[in-house]
Coordinates of C-alpha atoms (C1' of nucleotides) in Angstrom, one line a residue:
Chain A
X1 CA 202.9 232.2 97.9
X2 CA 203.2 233.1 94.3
X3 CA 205.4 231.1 91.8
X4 CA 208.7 231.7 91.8
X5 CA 209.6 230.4 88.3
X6 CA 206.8 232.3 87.0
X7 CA 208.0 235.8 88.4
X8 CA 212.0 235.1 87.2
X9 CA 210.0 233.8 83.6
X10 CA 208.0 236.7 82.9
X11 CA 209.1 239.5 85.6
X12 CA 206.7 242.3 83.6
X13 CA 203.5 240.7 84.3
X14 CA 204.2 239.6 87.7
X15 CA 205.6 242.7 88.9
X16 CA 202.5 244.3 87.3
X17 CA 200.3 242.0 89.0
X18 CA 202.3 242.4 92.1
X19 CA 201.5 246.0 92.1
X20 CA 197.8 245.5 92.3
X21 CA 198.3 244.3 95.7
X22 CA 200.6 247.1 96.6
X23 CA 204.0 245.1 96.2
X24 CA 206.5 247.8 94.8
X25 CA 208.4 247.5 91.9
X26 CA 211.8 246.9 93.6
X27 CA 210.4 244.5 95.9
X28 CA 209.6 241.9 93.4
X29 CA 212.7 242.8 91.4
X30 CA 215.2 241.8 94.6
X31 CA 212.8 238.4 94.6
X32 CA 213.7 237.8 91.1
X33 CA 217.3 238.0 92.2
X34 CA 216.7 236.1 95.3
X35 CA 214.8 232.8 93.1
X36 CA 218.1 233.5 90.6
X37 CA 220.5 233.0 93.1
X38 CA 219.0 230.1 94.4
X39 CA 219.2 228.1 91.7
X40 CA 222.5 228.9 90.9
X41 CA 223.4 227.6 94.9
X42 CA 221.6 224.6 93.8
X43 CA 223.2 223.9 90.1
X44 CA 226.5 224.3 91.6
X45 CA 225.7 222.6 94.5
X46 CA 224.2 219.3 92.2
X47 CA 227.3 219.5 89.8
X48 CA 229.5 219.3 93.1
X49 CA 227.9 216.2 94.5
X50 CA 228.0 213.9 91.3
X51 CA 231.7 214.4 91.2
X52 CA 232.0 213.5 95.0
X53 CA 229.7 210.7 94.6
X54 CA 231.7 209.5 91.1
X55 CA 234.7 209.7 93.2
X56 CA 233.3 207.6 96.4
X57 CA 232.2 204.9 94.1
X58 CA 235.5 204.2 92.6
X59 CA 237.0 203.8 95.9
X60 CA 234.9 200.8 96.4
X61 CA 236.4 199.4 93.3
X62 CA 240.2 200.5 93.3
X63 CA 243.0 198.4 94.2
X64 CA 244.4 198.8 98.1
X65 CA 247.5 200.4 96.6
X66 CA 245.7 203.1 95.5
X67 CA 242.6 203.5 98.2
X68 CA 244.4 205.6 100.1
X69 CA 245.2 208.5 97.7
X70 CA 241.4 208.2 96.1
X71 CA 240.4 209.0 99.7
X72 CA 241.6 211.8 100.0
X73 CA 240.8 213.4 97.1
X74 CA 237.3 212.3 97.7
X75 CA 237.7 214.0 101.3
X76 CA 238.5 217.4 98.8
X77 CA 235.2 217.6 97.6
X78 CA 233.2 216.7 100.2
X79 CA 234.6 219.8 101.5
X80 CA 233.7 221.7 98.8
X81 CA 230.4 220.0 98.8
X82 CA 229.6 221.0 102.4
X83 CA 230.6 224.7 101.8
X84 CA 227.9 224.8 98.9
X85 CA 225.3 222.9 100.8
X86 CA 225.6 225.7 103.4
X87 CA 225.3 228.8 100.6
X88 CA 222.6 226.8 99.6
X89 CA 220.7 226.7 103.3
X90 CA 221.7 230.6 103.4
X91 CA 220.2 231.6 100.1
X92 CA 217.4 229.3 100.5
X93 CA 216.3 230.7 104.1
X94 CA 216.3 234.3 102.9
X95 CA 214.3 233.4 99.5
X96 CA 211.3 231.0 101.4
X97 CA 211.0 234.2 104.2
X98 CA 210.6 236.8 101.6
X99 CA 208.3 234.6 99.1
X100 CA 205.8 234.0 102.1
X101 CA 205.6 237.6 102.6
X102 CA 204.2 237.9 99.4
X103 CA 200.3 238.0 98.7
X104 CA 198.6 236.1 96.5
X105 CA 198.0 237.3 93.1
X106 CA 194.5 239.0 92.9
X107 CA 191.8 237.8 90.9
X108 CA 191.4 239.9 87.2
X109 CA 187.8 240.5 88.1
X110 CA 188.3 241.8 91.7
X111 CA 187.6 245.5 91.8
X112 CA 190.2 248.2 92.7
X113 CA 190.4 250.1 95.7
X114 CA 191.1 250.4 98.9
X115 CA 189.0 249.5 102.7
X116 CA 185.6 250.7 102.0
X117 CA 185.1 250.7 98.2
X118 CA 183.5 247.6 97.8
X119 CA 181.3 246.7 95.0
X120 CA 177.6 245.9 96.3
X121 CA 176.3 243.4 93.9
X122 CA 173.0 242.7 95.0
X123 CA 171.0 242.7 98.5
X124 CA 168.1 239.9 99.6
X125 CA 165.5 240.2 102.0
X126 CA 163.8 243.1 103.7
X127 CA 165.1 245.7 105.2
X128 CA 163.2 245.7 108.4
X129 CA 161.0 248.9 110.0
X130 CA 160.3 249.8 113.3
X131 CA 157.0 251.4 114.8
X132 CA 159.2 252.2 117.8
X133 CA 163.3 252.7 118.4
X134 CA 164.9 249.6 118.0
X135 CA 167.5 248.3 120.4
X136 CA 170.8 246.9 119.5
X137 CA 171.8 243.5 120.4
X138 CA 173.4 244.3 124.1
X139 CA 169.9 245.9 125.4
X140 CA 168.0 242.9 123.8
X141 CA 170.1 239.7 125.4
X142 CA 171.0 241.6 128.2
X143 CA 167.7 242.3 129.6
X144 CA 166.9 238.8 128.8
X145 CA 169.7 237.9 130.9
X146 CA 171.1 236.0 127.7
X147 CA 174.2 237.7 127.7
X148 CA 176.8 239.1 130.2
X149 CA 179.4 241.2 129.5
X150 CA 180.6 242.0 132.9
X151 CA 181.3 239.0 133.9
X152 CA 182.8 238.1 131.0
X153 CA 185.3 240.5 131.5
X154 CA 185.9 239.7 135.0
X155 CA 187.0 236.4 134.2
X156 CA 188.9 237.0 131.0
X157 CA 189.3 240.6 130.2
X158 CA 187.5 242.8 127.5
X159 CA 186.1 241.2 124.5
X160 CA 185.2 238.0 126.1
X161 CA 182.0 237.3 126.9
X162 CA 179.2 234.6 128.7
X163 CA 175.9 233.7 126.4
X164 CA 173.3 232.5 128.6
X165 CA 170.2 230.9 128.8
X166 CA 168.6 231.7 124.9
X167 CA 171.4 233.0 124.4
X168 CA 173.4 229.5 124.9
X169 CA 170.5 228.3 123.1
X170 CA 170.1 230.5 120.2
X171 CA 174.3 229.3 119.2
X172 CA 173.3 225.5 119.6
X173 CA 170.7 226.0 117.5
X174 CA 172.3 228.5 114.8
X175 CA 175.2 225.4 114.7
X176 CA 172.7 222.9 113.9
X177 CA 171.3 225.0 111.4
X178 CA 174.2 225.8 109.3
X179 CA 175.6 222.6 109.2
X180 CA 172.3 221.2 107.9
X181 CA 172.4 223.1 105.4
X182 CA 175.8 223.0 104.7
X183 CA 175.6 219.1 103.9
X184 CA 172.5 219.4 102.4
X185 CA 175.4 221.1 99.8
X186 CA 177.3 218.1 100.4
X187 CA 180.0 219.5 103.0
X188 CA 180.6 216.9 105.5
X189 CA 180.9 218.4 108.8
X190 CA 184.2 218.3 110.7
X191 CA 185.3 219.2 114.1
X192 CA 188.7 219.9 113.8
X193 CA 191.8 220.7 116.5
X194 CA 192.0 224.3 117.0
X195 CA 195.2 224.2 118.4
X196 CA 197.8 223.8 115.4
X197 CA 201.2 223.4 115.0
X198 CA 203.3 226.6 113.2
X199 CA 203.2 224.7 110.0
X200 CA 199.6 224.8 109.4
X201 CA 199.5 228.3 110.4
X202 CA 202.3 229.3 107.6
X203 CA 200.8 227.2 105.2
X204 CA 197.4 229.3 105.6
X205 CA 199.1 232.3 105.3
X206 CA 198.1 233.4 108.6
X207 CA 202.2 233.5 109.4
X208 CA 204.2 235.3 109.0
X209 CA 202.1 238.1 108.1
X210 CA 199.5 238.5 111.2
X211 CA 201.3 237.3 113.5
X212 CA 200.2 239.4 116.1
X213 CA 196.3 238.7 115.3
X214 CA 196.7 235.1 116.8
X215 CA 197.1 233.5 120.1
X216 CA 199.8 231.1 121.1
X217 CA 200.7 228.6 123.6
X218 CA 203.4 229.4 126.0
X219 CA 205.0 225.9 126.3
X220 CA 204.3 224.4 123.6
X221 CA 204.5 225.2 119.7
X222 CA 201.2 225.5 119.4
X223 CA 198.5 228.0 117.6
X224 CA 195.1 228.7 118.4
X225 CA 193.4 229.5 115.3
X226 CA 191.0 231.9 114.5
X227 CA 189.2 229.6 112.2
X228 CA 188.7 226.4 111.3
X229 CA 190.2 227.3 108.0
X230 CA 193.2 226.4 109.0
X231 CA 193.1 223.2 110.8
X232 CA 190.8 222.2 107.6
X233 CA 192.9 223.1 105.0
X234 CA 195.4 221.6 106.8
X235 CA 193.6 218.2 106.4
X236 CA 194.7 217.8 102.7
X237 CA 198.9 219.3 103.2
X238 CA 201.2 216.8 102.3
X239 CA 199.4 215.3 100.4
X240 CA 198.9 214.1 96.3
X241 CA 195.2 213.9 95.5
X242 CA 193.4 211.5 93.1
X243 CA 191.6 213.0 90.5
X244 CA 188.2 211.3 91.3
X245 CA 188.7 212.4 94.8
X246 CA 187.7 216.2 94.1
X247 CA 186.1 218.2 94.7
X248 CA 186.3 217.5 98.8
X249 CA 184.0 220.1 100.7
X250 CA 183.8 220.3 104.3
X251 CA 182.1 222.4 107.2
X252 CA 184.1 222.7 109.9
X253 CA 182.7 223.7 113.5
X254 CA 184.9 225.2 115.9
X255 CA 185.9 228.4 118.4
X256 CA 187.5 231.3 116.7
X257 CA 190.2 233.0 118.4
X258 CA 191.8 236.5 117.6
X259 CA 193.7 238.6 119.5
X260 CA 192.3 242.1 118.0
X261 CA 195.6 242.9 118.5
X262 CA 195.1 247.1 116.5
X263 CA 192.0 247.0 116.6
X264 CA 191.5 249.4 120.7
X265 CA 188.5 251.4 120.4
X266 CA 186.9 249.3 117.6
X267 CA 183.7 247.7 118.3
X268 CA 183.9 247.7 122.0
X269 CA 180.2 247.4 121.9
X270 CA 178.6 243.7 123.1
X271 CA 179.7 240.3 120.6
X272 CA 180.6 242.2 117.5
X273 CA 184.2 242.1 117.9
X274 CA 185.5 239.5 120.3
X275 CA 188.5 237.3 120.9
X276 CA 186.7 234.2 121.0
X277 CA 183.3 232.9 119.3
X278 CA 181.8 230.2 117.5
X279 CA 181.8 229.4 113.7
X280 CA 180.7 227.1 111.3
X281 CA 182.8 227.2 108.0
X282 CA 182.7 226.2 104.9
X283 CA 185.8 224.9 103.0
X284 CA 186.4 223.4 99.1
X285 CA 189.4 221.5 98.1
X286 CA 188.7 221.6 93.8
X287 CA 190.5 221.5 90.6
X288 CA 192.1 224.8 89.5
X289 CA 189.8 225.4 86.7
X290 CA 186.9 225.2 88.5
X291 CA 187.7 227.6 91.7
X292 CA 185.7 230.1 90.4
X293 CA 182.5 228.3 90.2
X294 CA 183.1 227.1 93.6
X295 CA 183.4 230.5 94.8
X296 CA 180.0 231.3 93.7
X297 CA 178.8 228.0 95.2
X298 CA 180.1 229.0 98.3
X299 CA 178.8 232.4 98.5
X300 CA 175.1 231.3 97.5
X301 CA 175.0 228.7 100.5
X302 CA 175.9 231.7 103.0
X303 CA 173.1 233.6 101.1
X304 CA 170.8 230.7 101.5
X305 CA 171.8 230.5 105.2
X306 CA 171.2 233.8 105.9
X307 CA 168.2 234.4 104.0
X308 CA 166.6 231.2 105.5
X309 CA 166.7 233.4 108.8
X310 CA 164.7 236.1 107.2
X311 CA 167.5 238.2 107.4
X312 CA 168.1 241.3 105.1
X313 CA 171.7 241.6 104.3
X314 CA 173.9 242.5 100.6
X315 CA 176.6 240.9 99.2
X316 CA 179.8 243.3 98.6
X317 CA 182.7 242.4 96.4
X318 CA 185.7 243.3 98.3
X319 CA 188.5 245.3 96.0
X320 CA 191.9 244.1 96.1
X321 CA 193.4 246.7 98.5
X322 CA 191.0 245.5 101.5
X323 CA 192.4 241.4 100.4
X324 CA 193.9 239.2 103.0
X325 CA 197.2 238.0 102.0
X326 CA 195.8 234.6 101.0
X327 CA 193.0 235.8 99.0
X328 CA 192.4 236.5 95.2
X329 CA 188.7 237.5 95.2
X330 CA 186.9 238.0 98.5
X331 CA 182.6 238.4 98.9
X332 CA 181.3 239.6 102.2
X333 CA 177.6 239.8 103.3
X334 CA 176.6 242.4 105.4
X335 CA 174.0 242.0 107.6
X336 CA 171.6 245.1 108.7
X337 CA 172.0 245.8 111.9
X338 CA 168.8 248.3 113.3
X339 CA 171.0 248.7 117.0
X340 CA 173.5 250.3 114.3
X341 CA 172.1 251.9 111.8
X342 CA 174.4 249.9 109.1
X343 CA 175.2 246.9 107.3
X344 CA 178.1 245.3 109.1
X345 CA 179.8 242.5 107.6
X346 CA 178.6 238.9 109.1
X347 CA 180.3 236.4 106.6
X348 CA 183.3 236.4 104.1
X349 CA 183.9 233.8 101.8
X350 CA 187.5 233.5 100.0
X351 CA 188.9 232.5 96.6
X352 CA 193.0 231.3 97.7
X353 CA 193.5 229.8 94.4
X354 CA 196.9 228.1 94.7
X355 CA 198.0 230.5 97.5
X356 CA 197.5 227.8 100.4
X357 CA 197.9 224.8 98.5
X358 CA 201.2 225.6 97.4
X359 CA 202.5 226.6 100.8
X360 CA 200.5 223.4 102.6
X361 CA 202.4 221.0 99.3
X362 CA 198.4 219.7 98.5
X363 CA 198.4 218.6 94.7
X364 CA 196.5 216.7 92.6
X365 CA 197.3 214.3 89.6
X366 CA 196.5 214.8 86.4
X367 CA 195.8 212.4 83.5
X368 CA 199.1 212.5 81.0
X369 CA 200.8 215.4 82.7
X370 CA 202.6 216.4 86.0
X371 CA 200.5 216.6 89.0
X372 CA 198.9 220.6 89.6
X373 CA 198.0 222.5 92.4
X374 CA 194.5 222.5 93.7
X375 CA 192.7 225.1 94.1
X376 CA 191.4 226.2 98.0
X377 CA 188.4 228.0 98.9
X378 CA 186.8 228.9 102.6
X379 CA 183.5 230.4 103.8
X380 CA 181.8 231.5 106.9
X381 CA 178.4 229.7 106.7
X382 CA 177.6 230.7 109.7
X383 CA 179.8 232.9 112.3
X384 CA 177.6 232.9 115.7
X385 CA 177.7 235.7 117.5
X386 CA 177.7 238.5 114.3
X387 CA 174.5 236.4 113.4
X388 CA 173.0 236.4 116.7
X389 CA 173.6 239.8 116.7
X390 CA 171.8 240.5 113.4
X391 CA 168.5 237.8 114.1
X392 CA 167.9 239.3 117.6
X393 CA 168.0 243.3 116.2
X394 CA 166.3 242.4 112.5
X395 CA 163.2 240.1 114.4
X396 CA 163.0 242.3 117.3
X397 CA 159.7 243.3 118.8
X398 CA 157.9 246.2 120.5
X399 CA 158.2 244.4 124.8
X400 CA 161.7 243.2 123.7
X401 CA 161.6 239.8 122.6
X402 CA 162.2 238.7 119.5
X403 CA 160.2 236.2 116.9
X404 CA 162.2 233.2 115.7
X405 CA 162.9 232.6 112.4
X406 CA 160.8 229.3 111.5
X407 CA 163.8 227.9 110.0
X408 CA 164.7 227.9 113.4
X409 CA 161.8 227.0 115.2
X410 CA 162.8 223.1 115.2
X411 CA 166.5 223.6 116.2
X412 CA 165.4 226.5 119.0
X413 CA 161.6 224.9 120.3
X414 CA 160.0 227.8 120.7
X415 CA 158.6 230.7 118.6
X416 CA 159.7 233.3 120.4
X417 CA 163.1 233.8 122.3
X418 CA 164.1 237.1 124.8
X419 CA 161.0 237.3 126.4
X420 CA 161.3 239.1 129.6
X421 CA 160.4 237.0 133.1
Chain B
rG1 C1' 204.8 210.5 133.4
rG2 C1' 207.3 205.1 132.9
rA3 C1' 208.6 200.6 129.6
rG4 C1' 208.8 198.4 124.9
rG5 C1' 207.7 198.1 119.4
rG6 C1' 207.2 200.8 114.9
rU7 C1' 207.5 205.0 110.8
rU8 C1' 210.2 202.5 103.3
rG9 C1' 206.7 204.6 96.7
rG10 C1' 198.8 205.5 95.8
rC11 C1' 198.4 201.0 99.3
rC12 C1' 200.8 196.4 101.5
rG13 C1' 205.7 194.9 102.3
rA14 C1' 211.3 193.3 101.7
rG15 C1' 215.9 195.5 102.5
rC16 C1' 220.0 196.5 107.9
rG17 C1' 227.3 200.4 105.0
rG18 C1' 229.0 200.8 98.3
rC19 C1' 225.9 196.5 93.2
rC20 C1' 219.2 200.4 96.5
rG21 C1' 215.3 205.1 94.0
rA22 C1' 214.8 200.9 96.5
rA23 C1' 212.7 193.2 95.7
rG24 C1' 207.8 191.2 95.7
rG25 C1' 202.5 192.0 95.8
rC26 C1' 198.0 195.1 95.2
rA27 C1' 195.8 199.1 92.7
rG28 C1' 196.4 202.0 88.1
rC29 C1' 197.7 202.5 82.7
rG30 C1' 198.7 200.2 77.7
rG31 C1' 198.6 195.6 74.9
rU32 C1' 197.7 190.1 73.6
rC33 C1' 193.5 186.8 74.0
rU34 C1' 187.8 187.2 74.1
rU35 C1' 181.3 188.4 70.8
rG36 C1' 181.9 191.5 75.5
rA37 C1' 183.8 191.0 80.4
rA38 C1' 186.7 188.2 83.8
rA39 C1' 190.9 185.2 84.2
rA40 C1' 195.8 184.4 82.1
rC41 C1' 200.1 186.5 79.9
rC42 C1' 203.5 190.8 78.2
rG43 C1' 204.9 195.9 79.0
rC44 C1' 204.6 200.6 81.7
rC45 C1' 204.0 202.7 86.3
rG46 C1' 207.1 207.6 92.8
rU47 C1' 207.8 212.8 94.0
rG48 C1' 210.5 217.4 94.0
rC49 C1' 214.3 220.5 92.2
rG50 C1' 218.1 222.1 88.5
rG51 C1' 219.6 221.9 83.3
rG52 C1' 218.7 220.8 78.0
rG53 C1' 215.1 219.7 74.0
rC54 C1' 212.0 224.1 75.4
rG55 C1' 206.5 219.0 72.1
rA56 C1' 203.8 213.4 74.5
rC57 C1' 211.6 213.4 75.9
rC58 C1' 216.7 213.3 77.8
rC59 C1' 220.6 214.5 81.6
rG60 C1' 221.9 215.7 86.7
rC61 C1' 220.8 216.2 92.0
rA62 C1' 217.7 215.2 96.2
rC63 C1' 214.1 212.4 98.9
rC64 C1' 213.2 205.5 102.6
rG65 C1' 209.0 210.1 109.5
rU66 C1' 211.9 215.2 110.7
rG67 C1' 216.6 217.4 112.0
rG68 C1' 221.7 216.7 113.2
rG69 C1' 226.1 213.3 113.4
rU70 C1' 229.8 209.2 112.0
rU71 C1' 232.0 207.7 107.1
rC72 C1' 235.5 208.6 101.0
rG73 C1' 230.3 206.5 100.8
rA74 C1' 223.9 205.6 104.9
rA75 C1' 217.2 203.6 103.8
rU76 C1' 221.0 200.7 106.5
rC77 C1' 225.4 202.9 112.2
rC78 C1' 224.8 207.0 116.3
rC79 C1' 222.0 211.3 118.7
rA80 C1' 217.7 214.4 119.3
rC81 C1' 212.7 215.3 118.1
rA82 C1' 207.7 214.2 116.0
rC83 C1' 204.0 210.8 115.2
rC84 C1' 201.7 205.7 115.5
rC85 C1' 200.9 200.9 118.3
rU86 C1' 201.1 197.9 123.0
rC87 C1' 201.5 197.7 128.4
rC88 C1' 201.7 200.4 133.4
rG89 C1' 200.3 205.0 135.9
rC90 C1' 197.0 209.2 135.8
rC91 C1' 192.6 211.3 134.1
rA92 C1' 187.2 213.5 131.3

RNA sequence: GGAGGGUUGGCCGAGCGGCCGAAGGCAGCGGUCUUGAAAACCGCCGUGCGGGGCGACCCGCACCGUGGGUUCGAAUCCCACACCCUCCGCCA
C-alpha cells in the first residue's frame, strides 16, 4: 500500500510514479478524493465527540434539578455522534479497499517495460554441452522411476505430482543444502504454518489482488499460501521493533501452493509448474535505508546457492511492468534448462520496501523521532522442484544418470543419482 | 468436543461505571553524585489518527485481545468471537 498522506501532499509525483506501474491518472486522482474525504469524516467526527464528552462530564457534576435537562441534550449529540461514526465506517471501508489495490511504488532504478524485457545483468557458470541429445527432466526421473506423473494425477489432478526414491532424496538433500547455506548468512531457519488467516494474506499483498492464485479452506478462514513469505513476514505484524533488533533474517522451509488458476496450457510438462512444491526462502526484516543493500545480499546468496551446484544460470532484472503488486525491484535467475532449450526462471528475490510492512503495522523505533516503517525483503534460496529440474538436465550423462554436484555429495551420499536398475 | 481461569503500555502488574491514557515496579533516556563505574536520588518516558506551528512543540480524538450492545458516560456491565493457560475426552 502506498502512503496516503503522501499522494493527497504531492499528487504530481505520485500520480507520476503511479503511472509507472500502470495506475491511470484518474485512478489516483479519485484516491486523492477518497484519503480527503476521510479525513474530513474523521475531523468532524473528533470535533463531535469532545462536545458530547464535555457534555457527559458535566452531568456528573450538575445539581439533580438540572440532570435531567443536561441529559437530554447530551442524548442530542450522541445522536449526531453515531450518524458521523457511521460516515466515517462508510468512507473508511471504500478508501482501505481501493488503497490495497494499489501497487507499490517501483524502485527508480527498475527498468521499463513490459513481461519479457528484462535486463540480464550478468550470467555464472557454464553453459553445459552435450555429445549426444539431452533429455529434459520428465525422461531422466521418470526412467529412474524418481518421478510419477500419472499417479500424481490420479490422486489429485494435473499439476500434482509423486517424487520418488532419488527423487525424494534429491529434495531432502537440496533442503538441507540451502538452509545451510542460508545461515551460514545468518538466516535462522523457520518452519512456519502454511495455513494463514486472511489477514496475513492482505498484509502480503497476496489479497485482494490474486485472489484466485491461492487455495482456501472451505470451513474455516483459512489460506494456504504459496510461500512462506507470508507466514514469515507475518512473524513481525503488529509489532514495534527495537532498533538493535534489526536487521532480522530468516529462511523459512515450507510447501508452496498455487492454484495456476490462467495459467491452462502453460508448462503442462513434468514439475515446472505445479500446484504444490517445496521451497526454502529467504526473508529480511531491515531499516529503510538499508533495503537496498539487502537486496543485493539476498540475490548473491541465491547466486551462491546455485552456483555451488555447478549450475549455469543469469540473473535478469525484471522491468516494472512484469512487478508483483508488492514489489519495487525484482531479480530473477534463470536457470538453463538443456530438456528446453532456454533459461527458465528458478528463483526471484523481491525488494517490498514499506509495501508489506505498512499493510502488516510492522515498525521500528527510532532515536529522537517517530517510529518508521521497516523495510521487507523475500527470496527463493532454493525452490525444489525448478532446481531439481535444472541439476538433473545441466549434470546429465550419456546412460541417463546424472553426476551429483559435490556440494551435494554429503547431503545426497552418493556420487551419482538416476542410475537405471 | 466438555469444564474452568485469563488477555491492561517495551516487559511485569494494579484498577472492576464519571476524578483512568490508566497506580506501582522493571527496562530505557537525561541529570546530580563519582577518578570511572555501580548504588542512591531527581526528572522524562505508549501508539495511532486529525488539526495547528508546519523546527527538537501545542491542541483535539481514538486505543486497556477483536467486534457488537447497555448507558448521558465503560478498561470497568452484557453478548459473540479470537488467542493463551489448567483439567477431562480424543488423537500423531
Amino acid at each position: 500500500m502506498i502512503d496516503p498522506r503522501r499522494l493527497t501532499d504531492d499528487l504530481e509525483a505520485t500520480a507520476a510514479a503511479l503511472a509507472r506501474r500502470g495506475v491511470p491518472r484518474e485512478r489516483v486522482e479519485a484516491l486523492a478524493a477518497l484519503e480527503r474525504s476521510r479525513r474530513a469524516a474523521i475531523g468532524a467526527l473528533d470535533a463531535a465527540r469532545a462536545e458530547q464528552r464535555a457534555a457527559s462530564k458535566a452531568i456528573g457534576a450538575a445539581d439533580p434539578g438540572e440532570r435531567e435537562e443536561r441529559v437530554a441534550a447530551a442524548a442530542t449529540l450522541k445522536a449526531r455522534v453515531t450518524e458521523l461514526e457511521a460516515e466515517l465506517a462508510r468512507v473508511e471501508a471504500e478508501h482501505t479497499d481501493a488503497f490495497a489495490r494499489v501497487p507499490n511504488l517501483a524502485h527508480p532504478d527498475a527498468p521499463e517495460g513490459a513481461e519479457g524485457d528484462g535486463v540480464v545483468l550478468r550470467a555464472f557458470g557454464t553453459r553445459p554441452t552435450f555429445d549426444f541429445a539431452p533429455r529434459d527432466h520428465v525422461e531422466l526421473l521418470e526412467a529412474a522411476d524418481a518421478l510419477d506423473l500419472a499417479r500424481g494425477a490420479k490422486v489429485s489432478g494435473a499439476r500434482f505430482a509423486y517424487l520418488k526414491g532419488d527423487g525424494a532424496l534429491l529434495e531432502l538433500a537440496l533442503v538441507r543444502y540451502a538452509v545451510e547455506v542460508a545461515m551460514r548468512h545468518g538466516h535462522v531457519p523457520v518452519v512456519p504454518p502454511v495455513l494463514v488467516r486472511e489477514d496475513a494474506m492482505y498484509g502480503t499483498g497476496f489479497l485482494p489482488t490474486d485472489e484466485q492464485q491461492v487455495f482456501r479452506t472451505r470451513d474455516d478462514e483459512l489460506w494456504l499460501v504459496g510461500t512462506s513469505e507470508v507466514p514469515l513476514a507475518g512473524l513481525h505484524m503488529d509489532e514495534l521493533l527495537e532498533p538493535d533488533t534489526l536487521p532480522l533474517r530468516y529462511a523459512g522451509i515450507s510447501p508452496c501452493f498455487r492454484r495456476e488458476a490462467g495459467a491452462h496450457g502453460k508448462d503442462t510438462r513434468g514439475i515446472l509448474r505445479v500446484h504444490q512444491f517445496e521451497k526454502v526462502e529467504l526473508f529480511s526484516f531491515v531499516h529503510p535505508d538499508d533495503s537496498d543493500a539487502e537486496h543485493e545480499r539476498i540475490l548473491s546468496i541465491e547466486e551462491e546457492v546455485f552456483s555451488g551446484l555447478g549450475l549455469h544460470a543469469r540473473v535478469v532484472d525484471i522491468p516494472v511492468g512484469d512487478l508483483g503488486a508488492s514489489a519495487a525491484r525484482k531479480y530473477d535467475l534463470e536457470a538453463w534448462l538443456p530438456g528446453q532449450d532456454a533459461y527458465r526462471e528458478v528463483t526471484s528475490c523481491s525488494n517490498t520496501t514499506d509495501y508489506q510492512a505498512r499493510r502488516l503495522r510492522c515498525r521500528v523505533r527510532t532515536t529522537g523521532g517517530d517510529p518508521v516503517l521497516v523495510h521487507t525483503l523475500n527470496g527463493t534460496a532454493l525452490a525444489v522442484q525448478r532446481a531439481i529440474i535444472a541439476l538433473v538436465e545441466q549434470h546429465q550423462r550419456a546412460d541417463g544418470s546424472v553426476a551429483v554436484p559435490e556440494a551435494l555429495v554429503p547431503h545426497v551420499g552418493r556420487e551419482v543419482l538416476l542410475e537405471r536398475r
